[in-house]
mmCIF file of C-alpha atoms and ligand atoms in Angstrom:
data_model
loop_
_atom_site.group_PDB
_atom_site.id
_atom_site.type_symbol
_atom_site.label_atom_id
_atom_site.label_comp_id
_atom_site.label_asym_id
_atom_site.label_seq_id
_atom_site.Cartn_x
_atom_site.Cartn_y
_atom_site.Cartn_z
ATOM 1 C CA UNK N 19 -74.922 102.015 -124.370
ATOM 2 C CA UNK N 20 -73.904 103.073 -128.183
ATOM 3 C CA UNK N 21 -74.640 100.589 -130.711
ATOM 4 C CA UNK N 22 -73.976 100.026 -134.229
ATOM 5 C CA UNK N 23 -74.248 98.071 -137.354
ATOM 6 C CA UNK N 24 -71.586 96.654 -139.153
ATOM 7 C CA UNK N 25 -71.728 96.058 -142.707
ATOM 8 C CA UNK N 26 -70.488 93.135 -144.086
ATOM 9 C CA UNK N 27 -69.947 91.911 -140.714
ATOM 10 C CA UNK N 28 -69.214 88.178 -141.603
ATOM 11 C CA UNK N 29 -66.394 89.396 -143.784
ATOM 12 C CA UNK N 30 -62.657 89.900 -143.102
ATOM 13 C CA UNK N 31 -62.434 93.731 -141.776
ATOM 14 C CA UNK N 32 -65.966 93.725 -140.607
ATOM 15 C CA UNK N 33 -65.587 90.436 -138.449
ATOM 16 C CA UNK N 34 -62.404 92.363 -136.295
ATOM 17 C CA UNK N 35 -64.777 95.454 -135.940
ATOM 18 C CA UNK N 36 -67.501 93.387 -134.369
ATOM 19 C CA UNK N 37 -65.213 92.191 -132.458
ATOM 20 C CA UNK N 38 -63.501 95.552 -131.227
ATOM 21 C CA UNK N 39 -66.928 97.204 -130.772
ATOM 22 C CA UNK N 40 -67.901 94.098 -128.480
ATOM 23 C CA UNK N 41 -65.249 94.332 -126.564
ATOM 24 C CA UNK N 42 -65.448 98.283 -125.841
ATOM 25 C CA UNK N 43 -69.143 97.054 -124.950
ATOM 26 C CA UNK N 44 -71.044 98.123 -127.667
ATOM 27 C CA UNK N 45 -74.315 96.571 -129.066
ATOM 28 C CA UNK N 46 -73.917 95.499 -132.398
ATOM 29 C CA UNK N 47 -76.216 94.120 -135.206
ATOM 30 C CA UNK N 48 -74.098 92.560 -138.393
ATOM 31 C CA UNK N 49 -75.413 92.567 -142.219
ATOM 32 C CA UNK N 50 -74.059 90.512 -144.631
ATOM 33 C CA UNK N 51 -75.312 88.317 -146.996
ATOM 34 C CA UNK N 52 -72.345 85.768 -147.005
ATOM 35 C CA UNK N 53 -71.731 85.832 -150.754
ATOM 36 C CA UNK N 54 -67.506 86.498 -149.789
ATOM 37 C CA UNK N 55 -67.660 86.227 -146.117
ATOM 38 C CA UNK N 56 -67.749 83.468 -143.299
ATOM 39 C CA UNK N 57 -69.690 82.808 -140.221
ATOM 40 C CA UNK N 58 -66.977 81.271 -138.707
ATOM 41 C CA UNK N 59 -65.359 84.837 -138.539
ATOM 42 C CA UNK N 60 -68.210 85.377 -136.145
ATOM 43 C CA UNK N 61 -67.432 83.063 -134.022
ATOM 44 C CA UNK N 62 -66.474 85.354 -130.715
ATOM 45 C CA UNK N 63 -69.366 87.628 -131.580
ATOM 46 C CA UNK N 64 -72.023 85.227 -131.428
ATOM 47 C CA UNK N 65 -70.787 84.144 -127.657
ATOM 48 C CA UNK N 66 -72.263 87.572 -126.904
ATOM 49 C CA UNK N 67 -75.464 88.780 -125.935
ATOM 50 C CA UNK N 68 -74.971 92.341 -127.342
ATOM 51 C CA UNK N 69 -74.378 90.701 -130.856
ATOM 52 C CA UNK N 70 -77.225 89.804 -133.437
ATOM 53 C CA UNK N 71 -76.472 88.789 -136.775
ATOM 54 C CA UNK N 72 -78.824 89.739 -140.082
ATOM 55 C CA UNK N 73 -78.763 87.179 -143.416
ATOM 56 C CA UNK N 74 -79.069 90.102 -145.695
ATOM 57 C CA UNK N 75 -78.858 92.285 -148.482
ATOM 58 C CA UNK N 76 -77.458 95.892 -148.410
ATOM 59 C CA UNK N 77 -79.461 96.641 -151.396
ATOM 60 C CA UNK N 78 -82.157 95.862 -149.644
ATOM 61 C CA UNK N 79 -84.079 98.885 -148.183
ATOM 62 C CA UNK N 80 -86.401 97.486 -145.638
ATOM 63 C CA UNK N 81 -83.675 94.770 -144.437
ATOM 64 C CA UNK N 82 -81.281 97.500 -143.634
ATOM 65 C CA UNK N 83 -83.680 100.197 -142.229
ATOM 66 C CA UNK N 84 -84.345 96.987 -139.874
ATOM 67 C CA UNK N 85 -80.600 96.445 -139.039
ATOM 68 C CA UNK N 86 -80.033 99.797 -138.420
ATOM 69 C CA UNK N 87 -82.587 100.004 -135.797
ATOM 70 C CA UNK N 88 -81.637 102.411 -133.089
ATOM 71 C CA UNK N 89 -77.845 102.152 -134.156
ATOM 72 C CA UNK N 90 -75.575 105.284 -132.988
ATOM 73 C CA UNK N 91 -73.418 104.703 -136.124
ATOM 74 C CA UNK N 92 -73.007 102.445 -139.089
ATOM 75 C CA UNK N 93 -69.673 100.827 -140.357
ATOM 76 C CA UNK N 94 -70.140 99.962 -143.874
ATOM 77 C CA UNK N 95 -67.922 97.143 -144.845
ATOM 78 C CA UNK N 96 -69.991 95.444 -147.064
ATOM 79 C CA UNK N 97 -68.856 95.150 -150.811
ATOM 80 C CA UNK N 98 -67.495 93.203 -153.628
ATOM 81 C CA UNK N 99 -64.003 94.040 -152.716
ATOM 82 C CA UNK N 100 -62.031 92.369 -155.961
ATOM 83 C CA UNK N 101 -60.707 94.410 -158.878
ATOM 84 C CA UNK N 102 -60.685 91.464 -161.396
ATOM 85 C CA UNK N 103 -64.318 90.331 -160.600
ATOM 86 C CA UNK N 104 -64.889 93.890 -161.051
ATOM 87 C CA UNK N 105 -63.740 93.885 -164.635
ATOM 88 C CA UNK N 106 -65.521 90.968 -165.377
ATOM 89 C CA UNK N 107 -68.784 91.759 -163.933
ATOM 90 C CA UNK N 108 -69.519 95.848 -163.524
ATOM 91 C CA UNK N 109 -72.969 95.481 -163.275
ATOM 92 C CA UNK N 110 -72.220 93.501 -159.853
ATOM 93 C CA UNK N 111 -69.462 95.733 -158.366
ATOM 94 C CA UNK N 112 -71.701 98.862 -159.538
ATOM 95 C CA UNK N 113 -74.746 97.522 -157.730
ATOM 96 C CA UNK N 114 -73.149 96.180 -154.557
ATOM 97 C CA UNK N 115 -71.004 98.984 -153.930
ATOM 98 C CA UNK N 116 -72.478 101.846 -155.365
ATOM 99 C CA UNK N 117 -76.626 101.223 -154.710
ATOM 100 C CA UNK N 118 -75.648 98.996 -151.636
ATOM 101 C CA UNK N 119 -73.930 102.382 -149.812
ATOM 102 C CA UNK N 120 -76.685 104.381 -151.119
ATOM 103 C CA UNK N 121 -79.252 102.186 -149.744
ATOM 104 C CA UNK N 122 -77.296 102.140 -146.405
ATOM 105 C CA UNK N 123 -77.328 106.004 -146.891
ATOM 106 C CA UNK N 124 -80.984 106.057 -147.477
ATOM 107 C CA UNK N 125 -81.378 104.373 -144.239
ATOM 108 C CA UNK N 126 -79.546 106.334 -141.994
ATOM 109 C CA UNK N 127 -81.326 109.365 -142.839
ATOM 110 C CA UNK N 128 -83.995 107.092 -142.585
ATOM 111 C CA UNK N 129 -83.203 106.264 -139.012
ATOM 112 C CA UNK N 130 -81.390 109.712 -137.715
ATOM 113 C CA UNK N 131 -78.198 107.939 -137.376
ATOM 114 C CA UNK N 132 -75.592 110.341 -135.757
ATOM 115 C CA UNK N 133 -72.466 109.096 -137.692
ATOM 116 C CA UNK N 134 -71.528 106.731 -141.298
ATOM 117 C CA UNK N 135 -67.952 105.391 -141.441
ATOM 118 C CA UNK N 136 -67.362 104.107 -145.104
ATOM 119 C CA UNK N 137 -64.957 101.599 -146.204
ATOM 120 C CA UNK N 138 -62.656 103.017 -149.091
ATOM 121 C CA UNK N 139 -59.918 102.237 -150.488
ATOM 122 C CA UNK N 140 -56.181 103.393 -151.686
ATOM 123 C CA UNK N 141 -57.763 102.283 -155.438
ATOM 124 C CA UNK N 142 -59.516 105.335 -155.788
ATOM 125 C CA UNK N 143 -56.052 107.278 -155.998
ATOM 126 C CA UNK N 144 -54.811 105.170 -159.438
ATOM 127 C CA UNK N 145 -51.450 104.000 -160.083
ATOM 128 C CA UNK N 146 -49.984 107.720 -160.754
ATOM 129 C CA UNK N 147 -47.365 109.879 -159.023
ATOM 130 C CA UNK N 148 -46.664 111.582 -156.102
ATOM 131 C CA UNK N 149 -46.256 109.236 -153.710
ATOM 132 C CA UNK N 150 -47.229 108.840 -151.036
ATOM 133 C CA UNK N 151 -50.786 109.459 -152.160
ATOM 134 C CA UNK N 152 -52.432 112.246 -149.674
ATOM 135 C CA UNK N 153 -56.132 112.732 -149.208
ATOM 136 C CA UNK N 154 -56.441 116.278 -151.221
ATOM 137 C CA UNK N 155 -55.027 114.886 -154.599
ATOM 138 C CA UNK N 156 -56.710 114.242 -157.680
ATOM 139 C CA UNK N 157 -57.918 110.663 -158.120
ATOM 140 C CA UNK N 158 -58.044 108.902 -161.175
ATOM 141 C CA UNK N 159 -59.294 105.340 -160.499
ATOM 142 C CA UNK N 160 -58.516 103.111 -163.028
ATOM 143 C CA UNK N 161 -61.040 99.988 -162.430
ATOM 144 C CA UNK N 162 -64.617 99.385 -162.055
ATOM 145 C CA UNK N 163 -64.322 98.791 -158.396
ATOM 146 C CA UNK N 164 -61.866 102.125 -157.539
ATOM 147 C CA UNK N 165 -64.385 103.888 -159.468
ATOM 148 C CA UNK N 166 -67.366 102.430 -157.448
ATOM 149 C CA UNK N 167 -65.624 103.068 -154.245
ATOM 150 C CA UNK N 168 -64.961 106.596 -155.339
ATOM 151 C CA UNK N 169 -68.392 107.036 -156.184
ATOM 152 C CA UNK N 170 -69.843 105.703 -153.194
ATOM 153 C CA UNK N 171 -67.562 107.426 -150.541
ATOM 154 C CA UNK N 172 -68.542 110.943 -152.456
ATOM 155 C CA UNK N 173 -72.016 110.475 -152.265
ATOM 156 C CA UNK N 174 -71.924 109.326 -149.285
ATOM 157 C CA UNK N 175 -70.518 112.089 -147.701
ATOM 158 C CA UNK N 176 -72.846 114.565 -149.976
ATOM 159 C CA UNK N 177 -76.039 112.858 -148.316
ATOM 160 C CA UNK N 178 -74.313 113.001 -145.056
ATOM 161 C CA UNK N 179 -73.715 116.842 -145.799
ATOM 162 C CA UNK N 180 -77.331 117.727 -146.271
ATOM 163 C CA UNK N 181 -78.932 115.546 -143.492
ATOM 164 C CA UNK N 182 -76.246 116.325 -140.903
ATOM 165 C CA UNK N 183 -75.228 112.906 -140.679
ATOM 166 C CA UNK N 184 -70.985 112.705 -140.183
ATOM 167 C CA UNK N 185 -69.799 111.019 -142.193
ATOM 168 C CA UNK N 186 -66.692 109.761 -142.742
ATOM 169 C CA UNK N 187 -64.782 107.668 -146.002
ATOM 170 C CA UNK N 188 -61.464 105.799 -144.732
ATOM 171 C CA UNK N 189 -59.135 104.837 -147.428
ATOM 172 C CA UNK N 190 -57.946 101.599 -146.697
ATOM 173 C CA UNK N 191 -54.453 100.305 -147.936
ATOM 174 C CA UNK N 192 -53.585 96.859 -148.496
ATOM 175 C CA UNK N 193 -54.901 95.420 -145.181
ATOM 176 C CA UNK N 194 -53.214 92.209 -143.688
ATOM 177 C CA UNK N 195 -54.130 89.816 -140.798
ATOM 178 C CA UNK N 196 -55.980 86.920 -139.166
ATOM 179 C CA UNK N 197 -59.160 85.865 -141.081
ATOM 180 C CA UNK N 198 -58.338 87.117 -144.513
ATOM 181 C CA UNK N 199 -58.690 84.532 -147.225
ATOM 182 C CA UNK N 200 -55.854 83.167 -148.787
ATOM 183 C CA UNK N 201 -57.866 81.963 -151.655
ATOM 184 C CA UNK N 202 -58.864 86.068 -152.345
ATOM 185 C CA UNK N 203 -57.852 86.968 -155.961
ATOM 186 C CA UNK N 204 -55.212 90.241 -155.316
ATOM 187 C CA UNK N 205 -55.549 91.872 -151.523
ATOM 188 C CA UNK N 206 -54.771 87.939 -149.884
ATOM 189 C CA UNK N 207 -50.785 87.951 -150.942
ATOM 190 C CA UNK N 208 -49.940 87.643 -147.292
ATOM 191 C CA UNK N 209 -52.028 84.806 -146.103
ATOM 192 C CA UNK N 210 -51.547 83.267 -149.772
ATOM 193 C CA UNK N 211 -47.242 83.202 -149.340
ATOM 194 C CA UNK N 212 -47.549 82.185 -145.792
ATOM 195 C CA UNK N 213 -50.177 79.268 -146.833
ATOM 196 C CA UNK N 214 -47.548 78.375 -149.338
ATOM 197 C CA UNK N 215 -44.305 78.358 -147.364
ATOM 198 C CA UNK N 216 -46.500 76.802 -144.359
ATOM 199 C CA UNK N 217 -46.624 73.535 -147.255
ATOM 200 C CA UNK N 218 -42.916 73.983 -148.402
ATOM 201 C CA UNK N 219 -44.117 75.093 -151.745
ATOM 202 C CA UNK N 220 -42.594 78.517 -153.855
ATOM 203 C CA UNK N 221 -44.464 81.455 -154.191
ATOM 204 C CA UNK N 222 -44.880 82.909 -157.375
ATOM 205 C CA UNK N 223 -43.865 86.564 -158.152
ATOM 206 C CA UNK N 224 -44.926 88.638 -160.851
ATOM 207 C CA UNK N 225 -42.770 90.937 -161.986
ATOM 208 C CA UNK N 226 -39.421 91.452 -160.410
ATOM 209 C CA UNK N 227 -40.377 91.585 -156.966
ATOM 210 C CA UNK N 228 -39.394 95.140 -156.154
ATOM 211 C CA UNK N 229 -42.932 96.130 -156.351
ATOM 212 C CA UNK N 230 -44.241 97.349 -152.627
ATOM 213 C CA UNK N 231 -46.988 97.846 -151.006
ATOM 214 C CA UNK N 232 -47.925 99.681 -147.984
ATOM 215 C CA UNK N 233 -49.425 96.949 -145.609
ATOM 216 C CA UNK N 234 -51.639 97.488 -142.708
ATOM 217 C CA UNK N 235 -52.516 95.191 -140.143
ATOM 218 C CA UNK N 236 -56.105 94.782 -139.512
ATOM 219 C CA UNK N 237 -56.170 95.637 -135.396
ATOM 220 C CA UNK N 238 -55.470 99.015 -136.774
ATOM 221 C CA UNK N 239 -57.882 99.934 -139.446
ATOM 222 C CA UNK N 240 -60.469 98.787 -136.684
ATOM 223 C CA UNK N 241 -58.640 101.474 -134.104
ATOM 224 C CA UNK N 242 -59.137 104.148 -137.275
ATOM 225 C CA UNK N 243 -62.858 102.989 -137.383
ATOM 226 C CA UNK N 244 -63.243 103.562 -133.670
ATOM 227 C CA UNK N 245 -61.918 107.167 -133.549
ATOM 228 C CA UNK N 246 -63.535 108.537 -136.281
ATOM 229 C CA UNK N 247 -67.000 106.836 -134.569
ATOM 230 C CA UNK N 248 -65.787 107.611 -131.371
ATOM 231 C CA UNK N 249 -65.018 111.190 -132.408
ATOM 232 C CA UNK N 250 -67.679 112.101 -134.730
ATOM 233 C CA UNK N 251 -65.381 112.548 -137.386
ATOM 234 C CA UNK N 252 -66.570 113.266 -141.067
ATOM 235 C CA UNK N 253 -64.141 113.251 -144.105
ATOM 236 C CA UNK N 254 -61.981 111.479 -146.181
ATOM 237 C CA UNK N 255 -58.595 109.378 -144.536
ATOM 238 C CA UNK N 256 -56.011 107.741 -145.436
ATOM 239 C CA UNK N 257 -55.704 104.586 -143.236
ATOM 240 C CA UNK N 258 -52.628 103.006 -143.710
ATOM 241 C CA UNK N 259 -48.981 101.948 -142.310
ATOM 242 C CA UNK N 260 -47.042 105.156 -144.354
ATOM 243 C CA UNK N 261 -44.456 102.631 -144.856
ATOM 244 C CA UNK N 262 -43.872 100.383 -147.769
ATOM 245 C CA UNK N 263 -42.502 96.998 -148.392
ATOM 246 C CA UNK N 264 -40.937 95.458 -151.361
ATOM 247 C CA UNK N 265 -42.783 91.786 -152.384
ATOM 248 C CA UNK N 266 -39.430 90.504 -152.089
ATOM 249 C CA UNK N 267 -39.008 91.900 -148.443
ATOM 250 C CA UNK N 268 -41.932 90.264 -147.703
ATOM 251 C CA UNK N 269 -40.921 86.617 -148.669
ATOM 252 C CA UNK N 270 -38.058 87.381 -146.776
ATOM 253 C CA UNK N 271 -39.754 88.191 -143.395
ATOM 254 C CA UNK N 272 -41.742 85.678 -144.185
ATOM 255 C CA UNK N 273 -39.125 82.961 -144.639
ATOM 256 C CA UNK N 274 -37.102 84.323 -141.653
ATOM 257 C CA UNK N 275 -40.622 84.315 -138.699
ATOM 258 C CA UNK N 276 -40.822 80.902 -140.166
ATOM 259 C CA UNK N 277 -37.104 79.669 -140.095
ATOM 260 C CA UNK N 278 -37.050 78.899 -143.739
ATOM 261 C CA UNK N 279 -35.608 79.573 -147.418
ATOM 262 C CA UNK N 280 -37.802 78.745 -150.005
ATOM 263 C CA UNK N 281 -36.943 81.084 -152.984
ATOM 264 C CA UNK N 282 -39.484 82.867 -154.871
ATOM 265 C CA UNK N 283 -40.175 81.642 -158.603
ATOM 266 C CA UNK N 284 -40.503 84.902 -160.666
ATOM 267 C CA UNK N 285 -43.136 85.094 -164.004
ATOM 268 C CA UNK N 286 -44.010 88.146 -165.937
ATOM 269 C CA UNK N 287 -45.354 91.310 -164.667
ATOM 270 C CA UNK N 288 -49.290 91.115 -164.408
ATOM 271 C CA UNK N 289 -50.932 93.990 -166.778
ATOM 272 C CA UNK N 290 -52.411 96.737 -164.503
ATOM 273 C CA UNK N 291 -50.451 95.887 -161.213
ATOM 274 C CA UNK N 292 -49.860 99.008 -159.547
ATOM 275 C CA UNK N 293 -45.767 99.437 -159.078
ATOM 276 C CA UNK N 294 -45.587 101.570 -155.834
ATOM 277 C CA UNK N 295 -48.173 102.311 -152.981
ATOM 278 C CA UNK N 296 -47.960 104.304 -150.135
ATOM 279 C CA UNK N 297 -50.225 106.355 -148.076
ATOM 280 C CA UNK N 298 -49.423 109.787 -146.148
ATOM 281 C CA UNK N 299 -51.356 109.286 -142.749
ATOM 282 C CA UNK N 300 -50.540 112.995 -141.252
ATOM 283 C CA UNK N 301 -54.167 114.093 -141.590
ATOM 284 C CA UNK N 302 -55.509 111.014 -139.489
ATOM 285 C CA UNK N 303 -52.786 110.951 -136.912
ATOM 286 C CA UNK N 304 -53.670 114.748 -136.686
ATOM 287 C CA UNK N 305 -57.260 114.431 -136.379
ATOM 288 C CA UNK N 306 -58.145 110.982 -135.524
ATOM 289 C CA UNK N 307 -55.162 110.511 -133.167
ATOM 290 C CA UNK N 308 -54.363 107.121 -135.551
ATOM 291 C CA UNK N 309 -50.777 105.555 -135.060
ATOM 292 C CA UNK N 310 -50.074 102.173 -136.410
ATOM 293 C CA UNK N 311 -49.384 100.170 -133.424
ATOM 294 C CA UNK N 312 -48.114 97.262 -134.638
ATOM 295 C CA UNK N 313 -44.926 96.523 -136.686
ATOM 296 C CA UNK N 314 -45.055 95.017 -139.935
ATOM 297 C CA UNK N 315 -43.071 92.148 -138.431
ATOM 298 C CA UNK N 316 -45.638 91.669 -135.692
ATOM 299 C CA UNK N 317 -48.578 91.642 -137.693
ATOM 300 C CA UNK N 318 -46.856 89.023 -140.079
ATOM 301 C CA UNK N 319 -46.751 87.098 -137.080
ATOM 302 C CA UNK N 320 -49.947 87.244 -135.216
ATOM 303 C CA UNK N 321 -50.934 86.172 -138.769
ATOM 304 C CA UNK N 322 -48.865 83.162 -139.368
ATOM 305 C CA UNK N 323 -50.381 82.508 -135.322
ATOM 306 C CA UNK N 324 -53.808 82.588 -136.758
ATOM 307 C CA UNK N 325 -53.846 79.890 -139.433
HETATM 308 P P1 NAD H 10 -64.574 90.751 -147.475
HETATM 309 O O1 NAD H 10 -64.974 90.226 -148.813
HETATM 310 O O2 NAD H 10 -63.914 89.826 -146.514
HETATM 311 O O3 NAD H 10 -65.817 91.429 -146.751
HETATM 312 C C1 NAD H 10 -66.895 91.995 -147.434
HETATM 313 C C2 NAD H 10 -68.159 91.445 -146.804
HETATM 314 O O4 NAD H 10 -69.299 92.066 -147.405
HETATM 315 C C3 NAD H 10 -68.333 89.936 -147.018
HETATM 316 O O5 NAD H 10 -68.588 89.308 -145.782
HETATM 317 C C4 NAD H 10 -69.528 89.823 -147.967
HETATM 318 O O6 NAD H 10 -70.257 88.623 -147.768
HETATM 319 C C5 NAD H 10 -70.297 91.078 -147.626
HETATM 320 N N1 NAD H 10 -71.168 91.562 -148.719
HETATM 321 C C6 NAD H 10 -70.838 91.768 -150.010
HETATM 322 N N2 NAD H 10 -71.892 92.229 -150.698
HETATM 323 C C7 NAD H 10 -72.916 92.325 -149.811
HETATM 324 C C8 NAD H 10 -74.262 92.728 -149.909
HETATM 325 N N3 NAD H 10 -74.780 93.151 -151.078
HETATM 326 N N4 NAD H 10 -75.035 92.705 -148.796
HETATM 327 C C9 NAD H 10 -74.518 92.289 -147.603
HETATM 328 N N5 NAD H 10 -73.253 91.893 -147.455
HETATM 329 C C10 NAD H 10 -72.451 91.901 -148.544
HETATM 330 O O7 NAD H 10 -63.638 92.010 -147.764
HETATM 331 P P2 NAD H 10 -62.764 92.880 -146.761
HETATM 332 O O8 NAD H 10 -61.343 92.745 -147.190
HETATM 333 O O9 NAD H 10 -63.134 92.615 -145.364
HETATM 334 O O10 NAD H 10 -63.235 94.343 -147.176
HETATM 335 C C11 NAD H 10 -64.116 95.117 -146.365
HETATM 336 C C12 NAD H 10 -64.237 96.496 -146.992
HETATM 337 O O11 NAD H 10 -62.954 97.120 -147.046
HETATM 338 C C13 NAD H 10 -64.759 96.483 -148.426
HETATM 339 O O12 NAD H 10 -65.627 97.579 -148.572
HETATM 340 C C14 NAD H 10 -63.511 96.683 -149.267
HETATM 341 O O13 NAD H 10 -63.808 97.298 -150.500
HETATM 342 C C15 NAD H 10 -62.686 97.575 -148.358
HETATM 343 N N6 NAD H 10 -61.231 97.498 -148.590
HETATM 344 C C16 NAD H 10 -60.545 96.359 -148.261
HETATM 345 C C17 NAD H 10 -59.157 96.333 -148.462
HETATM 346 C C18 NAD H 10 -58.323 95.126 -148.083
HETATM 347 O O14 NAD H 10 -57.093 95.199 -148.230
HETATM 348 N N7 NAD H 10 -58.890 94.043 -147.605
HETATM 349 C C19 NAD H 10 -58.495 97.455 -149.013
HETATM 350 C C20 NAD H 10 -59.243 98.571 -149.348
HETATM 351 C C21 NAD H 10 -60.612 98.599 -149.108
#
């Protein structure tokens, strides 16, 4: 039997891994400390004798040399994951992203773990041209959390490097789906338009809408996570849709799955928004066999489904 620990388990990417890794009967421990995720998210987990769940720290040495156990591999999920709390409190983002992944690091050499997938993100490419963004570019990341996440998926993979651990950084895009908070400051504009148009009430656009993101539904970062484990897989990804949508499209689809038409109200442009995002997934479909296997549409839907 392979088994793992999740990261940040309790949160909104780490809960569907769980779940995934369950499923494909795995035996899983989950960390988290609850300071941004849920319990309830672990609802279908804890129905299952293969799961245990850890109250804990990722900074914390001796709690996660403990979690780890005898785990094959380690999904690290857990992080402060907001780029305006990250302004407002470095010292937090630094410490949670940067020492928490290099305590997690510490214990997987610790514990001979074979293989380390990190969570990364799209962040650490900036704002700048070309589009879309492909793994070998220069990054420029232009916050305190892209430039935590940077930091932690490079030395991740340099520790990995010299203890022969694989390891593996996947940079997530703006990720979509059941169990993501609505209340979340920037990532949550899905949930947060459907929870408004779900209570008749206009959602607010900044800017003039034709800003777009590339969106990716949750069911298949957690299929990226699984091949690169599943594969012993070490380097840096892209995991995204490779497909944008406008903000406006989105309100659109949104109003159309749920037979309405509330317009959007439009304000000004937020300072430091990113205009266009895209990611080129080539290298994982090449060498993680990823394919986005749900439509945008589809997603959208099994979201609206879930609240
Ligand atoms: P989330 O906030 O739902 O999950 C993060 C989890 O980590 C939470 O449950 C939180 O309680 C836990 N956590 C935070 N600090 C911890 C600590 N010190 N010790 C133990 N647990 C701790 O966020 P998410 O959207 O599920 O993000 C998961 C990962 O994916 C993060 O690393 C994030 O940076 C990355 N990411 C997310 C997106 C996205 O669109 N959601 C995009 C790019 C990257």
């Amino acid at each position: 039997m392979r088994r793992a620990l999740v990261t940040g388990a309790a949160g909104f990417i780490g809960s569907h891994i769980v779940d995934e890794l369950l499923d494909q009967g795995w035996e899983v421990c989950g960390l988290d400390d609850l300071s941004t995720g849920d319990l309830e998210n672990l609802e279908r987990a804890h129905n299952s004798d293969s799961f245990t769940f850890v109250r804990g720290d990722v900074r914390d040495r001796t709690t996660v040399i403990n979690a780890i156990g005898e785990a094959d591999v380690i999904f690290h999920q857990a992080a402060l994951a907001s780029v305006p709390d990250s302004f407002e409190d470095p010292q937090a983002v630094t410490t949670r992203n940067c020492a928490g992944t290099a305590t997690v690091m510490d214990g997987a050499v610790d514990r001979d773990v074979e293989s380390v997938v990190i969570a990364s993100s799209a962040a650490v490419y900036g704002s700048g041209d070309p589009l879309p963004k492909k793994e070998g570019q220069p990054v420029e990341p232009e916050s305190p959390y892209a430039a935590s996440k940077y930091y932690a998926e490079k030395m991740a993979r340099q520790v990995g490097g010299q203890a022969g651990i694989n390891v593996a950084a996947l940079r997530y895009f703006n990720v979509f789906g059941p169990r993501q908070d609505p209340e979340g400051e920037y990532a949550a504009v899905i949930p947060k338009f459907i929870t408004l148009l779900l209570n008749g009430e206009r959602p607010v656009i900044f800017g003039d809408g034709e800003q777009s993101r590339d969106f990716v539904f949750v069911k298949d970062v957690v299929a990226a996570n699984l091949a690169v484990a599943t594969g012993s897989c070490s380097g840096v990804f892209n995991v995204a849709r490779g497909e944008s949508v406008t903000i406006n499209e989105l309100v659109e689809i949104i109003n159309e799955i749920l037979d309405m038409n509330l317009e959007p109200m439009y304000e000004d442009p937020r300072s430091g928004d990113i205009r266009h995002s895209c990611g080129d997934i080539s290298k994982a479909r090449k060498i993680l066999d990823y394919e986005p296997s749900i439509t945008f549409e589809n997603g959208i839907k099994q979201t609206i489904n879930s609240l």
